[in-house]
Structures are given as C-alpha cells and as structure tokens.
XYZ file of C-alpha atoms in Angstrom:
471
model
C 78.649 93.775 93.282
C 79.638 95.573 89.849
C 81.247 93.698 87.190
C 84.978 94.085 86.609
C 86.399 94.767 83.036
C 90.099 94.246 82.528
C 91.746 95.975 79.567
C 95.259 95.151 78.348
C 97.171 95.391 75.071
C 96.933 91.585 74.711
C 94.279 89.130 76.093
C 95.283 85.990 77.853
C 96.127 82.813 75.705
C 94.888 79.358 76.207
C 96.683 77.112 78.768
C 98.226 77.609 82.113
C 98.746 81.383 82.758
C 102.444 82.348 82.519
C 102.779 84.771 85.257
C 101.215 85.811 88.569
C 99.408 88.826 87.113
C 97.282 86.603 84.755
C 96.662 84.243 87.550
C 95.712 86.871 89.968
C 93.450 88.765 87.437
C 91.727 85.614 86.465
C 90.911 85.088 90.062
C 89.732 88.471 90.680
C 87.379 88.354 87.541
C 85.960 85.078 88.618
C 84.995 86.534 91.997
C 83.586 89.901 90.320
C 82.153 88.675 87.160
C 82.942 90.724 84.106
C 85.548 90.122 81.146
C 88.910 90.645 79.838
C 89.394 92.970 76.634
C 92.090 93.441 74.415
C 93.765 92.877 71.181
C 93.368 89.287 69.766
C 97.102 89.033 68.577
C 95.698 88.922 64.891
C 96.262 91.379 62.165
C 93.518 91.979 59.379
C 93.133 94.291 56.424
C 89.756 95.314 57.519
C 89.145 94.606 61.232
C 85.494 94.317 62.435
C 84.511 97.207 64.788
C 82.813 94.862 67.106
C 84.791 92.697 69.774
C 84.303 88.936 69.490
C 83.899 87.070 72.655
C 85.738 83.778 73.336
C 85.816 81.399 76.473
C 89.427 80.975 77.155
C 89.834 78.374 80.048
C 86.747 79.559 81.776
C 87.543 83.068 81.352
C 85.320 85.602 79.331
C 87.586 87.180 76.785
C 86.520 90.151 74.466
C 88.930 90.636 71.492
C 89.556 92.866 68.559
C 91.912 92.563 65.483
C 94.028 95.401 64.300
C 95.480 96.285 60.974
C 99.108 95.769 60.366
C 99.827 99.586 59.743
C 98.048 100.503 63.080
C 99.537 97.956 65.126
C 103.183 98.811 64.068
C 102.440 102.622 64.806
C 100.901 101.863 68.039
C 103.034 98.924 69.410
C 106.435 98.922 67.884
C 106.239 102.505 67.169
C 104.786 104.799 69.738
C 104.612 102.501 72.539
C 107.999 100.809 72.368
C 110.243 103.000 70.517
C 109.044 106.222 72.511
C 107.476 105.586 75.588
C 109.292 102.454 76.712
C 112.784 104.032 76.341
C 111.533 107.433 77.773
C 109.828 105.988 80.747
C 113.144 103.904 81.467
C 115.160 107.226 80.950
C 116.779 106.019 77.880
C 115.995 109.173 75.802
C 119.139 108.244 73.587
C 117.387 105.220 72.384
C 113.996 106.765 71.496
C 113.224 106.986 67.893
C 110.501 109.618 67.251
C 108.128 109.474 63.965
C 105.454 111.873 64.094
C 102.794 109.523 62.565
C 103.282 106.938 65.241
C 101.372 109.118 67.693
C 98.286 109.177 65.311
C 98.387 105.364 65.093
C 98.663 105.113 68.755
C 95.511 107.257 69.309
C 93.716 105.533 66.525
C 94.218 102.232 68.351
C 92.983 103.499 71.640
C 89.879 105.056 69.898
C 89.263 101.667 68.240
C 89.483 99.905 71.550
C 87.088 102.580 73.192
C 84.444 102.124 70.219
C 84.540 98.334 70.444
C 84.304 98.309 74.248
C 81.752 100.950 74.828
C 78.702 98.789 73.594
C 79.819 96.113 76.054
C 79.605 98.162 79.211
C 76.801 98.270 81.846
C 76.525 101.704 83.843
C 78.104 100.347 86.986
C 80.884 98.351 85.581
C 84.345 99.100 86.936
C 87.247 99.284 84.290
C 90.752 98.409 84.908
C 93.120 99.475 82.318
C 96.863 98.261 82.221
C 99.958 99.809 81.028
C 101.447 102.314 78.766
C 99.864 101.064 75.626
C 96.501 102.409 76.696
C 97.090 105.819 78.398
C 94.507 107.568 76.198
C 91.741 104.931 76.662
C 89.829 106.678 79.484
C 89.837 110.033 77.600
C 88.532 108.154 74.565
C 85.864 106.417 76.440
C 84.758 109.553 78.211
C 84.463 111.313 74.825
C 82.044 108.646 73.865
C 80.061 109.167 77.007
C 81.366 106.481 79.342
C 80.800 107.658 83.090
C 82.138 104.452 84.699
C 84.802 104.334 87.334
C 88.122 103.674 85.306
C 91.496 103.038 86.830
C 94.903 102.768 85.113
C 97.887 100.876 86.423
C 101.496 101.567 84.875
C 103.573 98.324 85.268
C 106.829 100.301 84.092
C 108.587 103.254 85.811
C 106.892 106.781 85.546
C 109.533 109.172 84.037
C 111.079 111.956 85.646
C 109.852 115.452 84.517
C 112.675 116.278 82.218
C 112.275 112.801 80.476
C 108.514 113.404 80.275
C 108.929 116.796 78.541
C 110.935 114.944 75.842
C 108.100 112.637 74.853
C 105.842 114.134 71.974
C 102.503 114.983 73.023
C 103.145 114.514 76.619
C 100.687 117.283 77.664
C 98.010 115.278 75.881
C 99.061 112.044 77.491
C 99.160 113.615 81.095
C 95.616 114.960 80.263
C 94.548 111.607 79.256
C 95.800 110.300 82.717
C 93.826 112.801 84.382
C 90.504 111.283 82.898
C 91.155 108.176 85.230
C 89.626 107.920 88.613
C 92.676 106.102 90.073
C 96.405 105.877 88.595
C 98.360 103.198 90.186
C 102.155 103.155 89.978
C 104.758 100.724 91.145
C 106.810 102.846 93.691
C 106.661 105.935 95.869
C 109.458 107.337 93.525
C 106.953 107.113 90.552
C 104.335 108.836 92.533
C 106.827 111.654 93.370
C 107.619 112.132 89.632
C 103.937 112.219 88.692
C 103.069 114.634 91.490
C 106.264 116.945 90.505
C 104.597 117.216 87.000
C 101.030 117.741 88.622
C 102.191 120.464 90.641
C 104.449 122.414 88.119
C 102.919 121.314 84.727
C 104.779 121.525 81.348
C 106.331 124.211 79.612
C 104.779 125.256 76.209
C 105.784 123.099 73.235
C 104.949 122.780 69.591
C 103.492 119.247 69.965
C 101.454 120.056 73.162
C 98.625 122.327 74.097
C 100.021 125.102 76.307
C 96.733 126.954 76.608
C 95.575 125.407 79.983
C 97.052 123.207 82.643
C 95.907 119.583 83.276
C 93.524 119.243 86.341
C 94.225 116.363 88.396
C 91.864 117.167 91.263
C 89.681 114.401 90.497
C 92.402 111.633 90.176
C 93.886 109.710 92.968
C 97.419 108.736 92.481
C 99.207 106.091 94.680
C 101.868 103.411 94.783
C 100.538 99.852 94.409
C 103.641 97.773 94.562
C 102.979 94.537 92.382
C 104.088 91.200 93.490
C 103.868 87.542 92.846
C 102.417 84.536 94.601
C 105.427 83.720 96.938
C 103.818 80.588 98.588
C 102.795 79.173 95.151
C 106.290 79.640 93.954
C 107.791 78.091 97.137
C 105.891 74.911 96.384
C 106.871 75.165 92.652
C 110.527 75.045 93.733
C 110.285 71.566 95.105
C 108.143 69.907 92.521
C 109.597 67.263 90.395
C 110.173 69.253 87.232
C 112.027 71.875 89.448
C 114.086 69.192 91.274
C 114.977 67.716 87.798
C 116.345 71.115 86.618
C 118.378 71.214 89.942
C 119.891 67.846 89.465
C 120.833 68.698 85.757
C 122.700 71.811 86.808
C 124.236 70.575 89.883
C 126.000 67.772 87.910
C 127.651 70.439 85.748
C 128.451 72.898 88.611
C 130.675 70.336 90.323
C 130.216 72.204 93.788
C 130.554 75.585 92.355
C 128.307 78.351 93.768
C 125.750 79.638 91.231
C 125.178 83.198 90.410
C 121.948 83.494 88.500
C 120.407 86.250 86.418
C 116.977 85.887 84.764
C 115.856 88.518 82.528
C 114.235 89.441 79.099
C 116.883 90.600 76.723
C 116.260 94.227 77.190
C 118.407 97.198 77.289
C 116.761 98.423 80.690
C 118.116 95.371 82.456
C 121.662 96.246 82.588
C 123.020 92.875 81.331
C 126.241 94.018 79.908
C 127.017 95.945 83.227
C 126.183 92.912 84.965
C 128.554 90.634 83.140
C 131.279 93.237 83.603
C 130.736 93.188 87.188
C 131.130 89.476 87.158
C 134.330 89.790 85.212
C 135.656 92.250 87.744
C 134.870 89.714 90.588
C 137.101 87.115 88.765
C 139.768 89.658 88.188
C 139.907 91.003 91.688
C 139.600 87.891 93.729
C 141.178 84.781 92.023
C 139.886 82.302 94.643
C 136.456 82.656 93.096
C 137.784 81.173 89.719
C 136.648 77.441 89.663
C 134.448 77.907 92.734
C 131.773 80.020 91.158
C 129.754 79.852 88.004
C 127.381 82.627 86.590
C 124.352 81.707 84.493
C 122.303 84.289 82.623
C 119.051 83.525 81.110
C 118.137 86.158 78.600
C 115.216 85.117 76.045
C 115.049 87.592 73.137
C 112.557 90.578 73.441
C 111.183 92.719 70.653
C 114.199 91.572 68.401
C 112.842 93.291 65.343
C 113.623 96.642 67.144
C 117.219 97.808 66.318
C 118.251 99.018 69.790
C 117.272 95.282 71.188
C 119.508 93.823 68.388
C 122.322 95.937 69.381
C 121.903 95.043 73.094
C 122.082 91.504 72.120
C 125.286 91.979 70.067
C 126.892 93.737 72.860
C 126.132 90.984 75.508
C 127.483 88.440 73.025
C 130.747 90.162 72.811
C 131.100 90.628 76.684
C 130.187 86.962 77.277
C 132.505 85.939 74.855
C 135.260 88.117 76.335
C 134.723 86.511 79.794
C 134.842 83.104 78.360
C 138.020 83.611 76.546
C 139.733 85.219 79.485
C 138.781 83.016 82.244
C 137.746 79.478 80.831
C 139.911 76.374 81.822
C 139.623 72.903 80.329
C 137.621 71.837 83.198
C 135.839 74.894 84.176
C 133.758 77.486 82.510
C 132.968 80.726 84.221
C 129.700 81.441 82.432
C 126.612 79.925 80.804
C 124.707 82.338 78.607
C 121.175 80.922 77.541
C 118.987 82.766 75.100
C 115.735 80.855 75.643
C 112.887 80.945 78.106
C 112.279 78.163 80.539
C 108.861 77.354 82.150
C 108.294 78.483 85.682
C 108.988 75.063 87.374
C 112.483 75.021 85.895
C 113.074 78.500 86.864
C 111.920 77.891 90.395
C 114.429 75.009 90.566
C 117.207 77.336 89.298
C 116.211 80.129 91.787
C 116.492 77.580 94.731
C 119.816 76.358 93.629
C 121.438 79.731 93.209
C 123.607 81.043 96.136
C 123.139 84.584 94.420
C 120.294 86.012 92.552
C 121.708 89.138 90.469
C 118.871 91.367 89.627
C 120.337 94.634 88.610
C 118.204 96.427 86.098
C 119.273 99.995 85.086
C 115.617 100.961 85.761
C 112.756 98.803 86.573
C 108.950 99.359 87.586
C 109.040 96.534 89.963
C 110.929 93.469 88.837
C 109.194 90.167 89.689
C 112.144 88.139 89.318
C 113.350 89.373 92.720
C 109.979 88.300 94.164
C 110.290 84.843 92.602
C 113.952 84.402 93.646
C 112.865 85.034 97.379
C 109.952 82.769 97.254
C 111.940 79.846 95.821
C 114.701 79.807 98.516
C 115.201 76.917 100.827
C 114.475 78.469 104.338
C 117.366 76.348 105.975
C 119.949 77.470 103.305
C 118.718 80.497 101.312
C 120.597 82.358 98.577
C 121.352 86.123 98.603
C 119.482 88.803 96.562
C 121.589 91.356 95.037
C 119.192 94.079 93.801
C 119.410 97.336 91.823
C 118.303 100.291 93.865
C 116.678 101.575 90.716
C 114.198 98.675 90.627
C 110.800 99.374 92.345
C 111.471 96.448 94.354
C 114.117 98.225 96.265
C 111.554 100.108 98.257
C 109.935 96.985 99.679
C 113.236 94.782 99.904
C 115.823 96.814 101.851
C 117.204 93.460 103.240
C 118.514 92.769 99.771
C 122.177 93.824 99.109
C 121.325 97.057 96.982
C 123.665 98.483 94.459
C 124.131 100.926 91.568
C 124.145 98.955 88.588
C 126.172 101.510 86.644
C 128.886 101.027 89.316
C 130.355 97.741 88.288
C 133.028 97.787 90.981
C 130.275 98.188 93.640
C 128.427 95.215 91.981
C 131.489 93.195 92.058
C 132.014 93.832 95.690
C 128.420 92.859 96.430
C 128.970 89.632 94.638
C 131.866 89.099 96.845
C 129.969 89.833 100.026
C 127.065 87.617 98.910
C 129.186 84.503 98.075
C 131.019 85.059 101.571
C 128.053 85.717 103.625
C 127.471 83.331 106.651
C 124.555 81.189 106.819
C 122.904 83.073 109.858
C 122.839 86.317 108.049
C 121.560 84.694 104.808
C 118.568 83.292 106.865
C 117.839 86.464 108.524
C 117.790 88.597 105.442
C 115.812 85.956 103.556
C 113.207 85.824 106.376
C 112.616 89.531 106.301
C 112.372 89.403 102.485
C 110.014 86.646 102.439
C 107.585 88.511 104.952
C 107.749 91.480 102.493
C 106.954 89.167 99.632
C 103.959 87.878 101.341
C 102.879 91.239 102.217
C 103.129 92.559 98.675
C 101.614 89.476 96.959
C 100.002 89.866 93.672
C 96.569 89.150 95.444
C 97.127 91.733 97.835
C 98.071 94.159 95.023
C 94.909 93.595 93.180
C 92.667 93.772 96.232
C 94.248 96.936 97.295
C 93.822 98.664 93.852
C 90.232 97.530 93.319
C 89.411 98.813 96.794
C 90.219 102.284 95.727
C 88.642 101.968 92.293
C 85.368 100.412 93.578
C 82.463 103.037 93.587
C 81.335 101.957 97.130
C 84.885 102.896 98.559
C 86.180 105.601 96.328
C 84.997 108.585 98.373
C 85.726 112.066 97.361
C 89.187 112.674 95.781
C 91.273 115.210 97.439
C 93.657 116.044 94.808
C 96.917 114.437 93.604
C 99.200 115.883 96.189
C 96.998 114.543 99.012
C 96.986 111.011 97.811
C 100.543 110.012 98.384
C 100.461 106.802 100.359
C 101.568 103.086 99.921
C 98.319 101.352 99.329
C 99.270 97.970 100.411
C 100.467 99.157 103.924
C 97.566 101.645 104.325
C-alpha cells in the first residue's frame, strides 16, 4: 500500500489529540505508513529549507519554521483576513493588502520545496484547508506527479464572494491541480461547480486569458464527523460526571441551554444571545426555570474584527444580565476559556438544549459532539443553523435561520417544551446519522477516492456530484 502524507498548516502537538480529526488521521497514518508535514509553530530569522523530522507520540512528523514576516502575510493576512471572511460570506470584514498574497504563495512554495525531497513516487498526499490551496500547483511545478487531494474544512464561497477575493482565478487554477477536492456539503459542491461551469469575469488581479480546466479534478462532498461512540463513553467518565455535578448545584433544577464555540464572528454569538433575550421577554415562565451557558474561548484575538465581536458579545451579555437577573437567579453564564473534552462532554449531556447557530459554517463538530453525548433515555434537543454544513445530515434537529432571532427564540421554546418521546425519536435519528458520518468513515471515503488503485478516470467536475459517505 502506498504511503500517506498528510499536510496541514500546523502539525500535531505532543500529548492527547484534542479533536477527532487528529485522532482519525493518526489512526489512518498508522495503517498506511507515511508522515505528517507542516509548520512547526516556530518563527526564525533564517529558516532552514529542509524539514526536520520528529517522533510525536509515535507519529512521524516533518516540520519547517517560517519567518515572522512570511507567517503574518500568509496566516493572519491572506488566510484569515481575506480567505476566512470571504469564504464565510463576510466580505464587509475582509481586509485586503496586496503584499499578503505574495507572502501566502511564498509560504506554499516553501512548503513544496521542503516536502518534495521527502516524497516517493507512489506516495498519496492529502492537503488540508484554505491555508494551502496553492500547494498542489507548487508541487506540480517542481515535478511532483503524485496523487494529491485537498480537503476544505470551511464553507466554499458563493460565486459572487469568490469574485471579490484577490487572485481568485489563480486560486481556482490551483485547485484544478488536485486530483480530488473534498468539500463539507452539497451546497459547497454546488458553488464550486457554478464557478467551474461559468468561470470568472476578467479582473486586474486575475488572468483572464484562459479558463480553468477542471476536467481532471473530482469534486465531491465528504461531510466530516466526530467519533460519536467515543464521545458517548466520554460523557459518563468521572471527569464528565464531576462537571455535571458542579453545574447541577448551581442550576437548582433549571434547564440548561448550552452553546460551545470559538469566539468568532462566523458563529452568530450576538444573535444567539439576543434570541435568548427574546425568549425571556416573550414568555415569563422561563425566567428562573432556564439558564443559558455560552462557552466561547478567544480566537485570533489579535485581529481587529475578532476583538470587535468580543466587545459586542460582552455588551449583549451584560444587557441580558442587567435586565433579568434576580438576587437568587442568573439568566446567563458566559465563559471565555476552553474546557477539556471530558468536561465538555459532561456539559453536553446535562444540557436540555444544544444551541448551534453559526451564521455560516463548514460542518460544525459541536453539533456532532452534542448528539453523541446525550443520555439515550432523556436526551436534549439540538437547535441547528440551516447555514451549517451539518444541516444537510441532521434534518431531525430543529433548524433555524440564525439571523432571525424571533425564529430562534421560538425554536428555544419548542425545544424546552418538547415531550420526552419526541426528544428520543429525534435523538435516535440524529445519532444514527452521526455514526454514519463518523470521522473514520470520512477519512476512509476520501482516501478511497484519492488512492491510485481506486481513482479511475475523472469524468469532469459536473459529473462528480455525489455524497461520498453514502455512495
């Protein structure tokens, strides 16, 4: 069997893997042989061109350092100030600096030059996420002929949003150099296909002379998941039970509404708190009988737009606390730090409602984790944004438009009043879907398409619209 080379912006650290993706890819690498390649997390004035191998908890990892200037342009600049907001349809939050694109390409070129000497002819290369869109093109330019796949963990933008990204034609041409492009949801495949079929108008920052040829690139939805059975076991461990008991003492029989998110403007956190405020406004019987907890550790807090989101959320939470708090009851707990997975699993299990309402999301693994952690005899209810990729595979959740805070408030009322038999029926279907779309099945289905012995002849982008994990 050919070796598997996993490439991502950052390589795994030491200690237990924090998420299902790292666990799944560790298992996949162990079965296939190969190594993980990426940035070390270190900045250097004159980085070595060669990658340095390290054994990290039994995993072979090859790492390179970056200069501070290149890292800023590539990561904070083009990746997270242009691509991230644009792919999440927040063009108003995109900051465009011309030199960032050069830094973005320079780092991808550095990755390619360091990776190429490590490759064997039959290696299969799996590249992850928006930081590394140009990597296949850079490797091809250096002579690599390996099978190379790309997986985008965030949403793919609509055509209009794509046109707003500087050098979008070059980026799409970069994607055409991959053998397989995996996306989270069918809506993303549709957006990709719309561009492939209609192409882009001329622009000063693009090359209008020829269209992009996607005939050799397979494009499909591979919805990523978690390890639901592992999370189910985690939710009843002593560490999880300890968290449950701590929170139960403070709840005093109130029903818990729980949100868990990175502090990011794509997660719809201000709208979520406003919906909760409307619930308390509209139906006074929920005062003293419910409590909302929002866990939102800071994310990229050196970027201005993230600081502004934090300030807005602080103000809204303060308003709700001021309006509804009583000497013996608080409506809201807002926590700005991360918890370990056992503690989160305990919180998920305790919650009567999981409130997962991003404005736009690639998948949203919190939805998967909430489902997996429930008590089968008394499960909570998932309220899910229809703009999350998870909405395609979890139709039994209560789906809402997160921009419509009245609709979300009504969904909260429905969830809190839902009878046990309906909660069990919805949860059973959701858990079945979570198992079907587990992270292990996701990795296996993607690699089945990418592996040389199963790839077959590509039949063009428009013929490859299928849901990989169900086909």
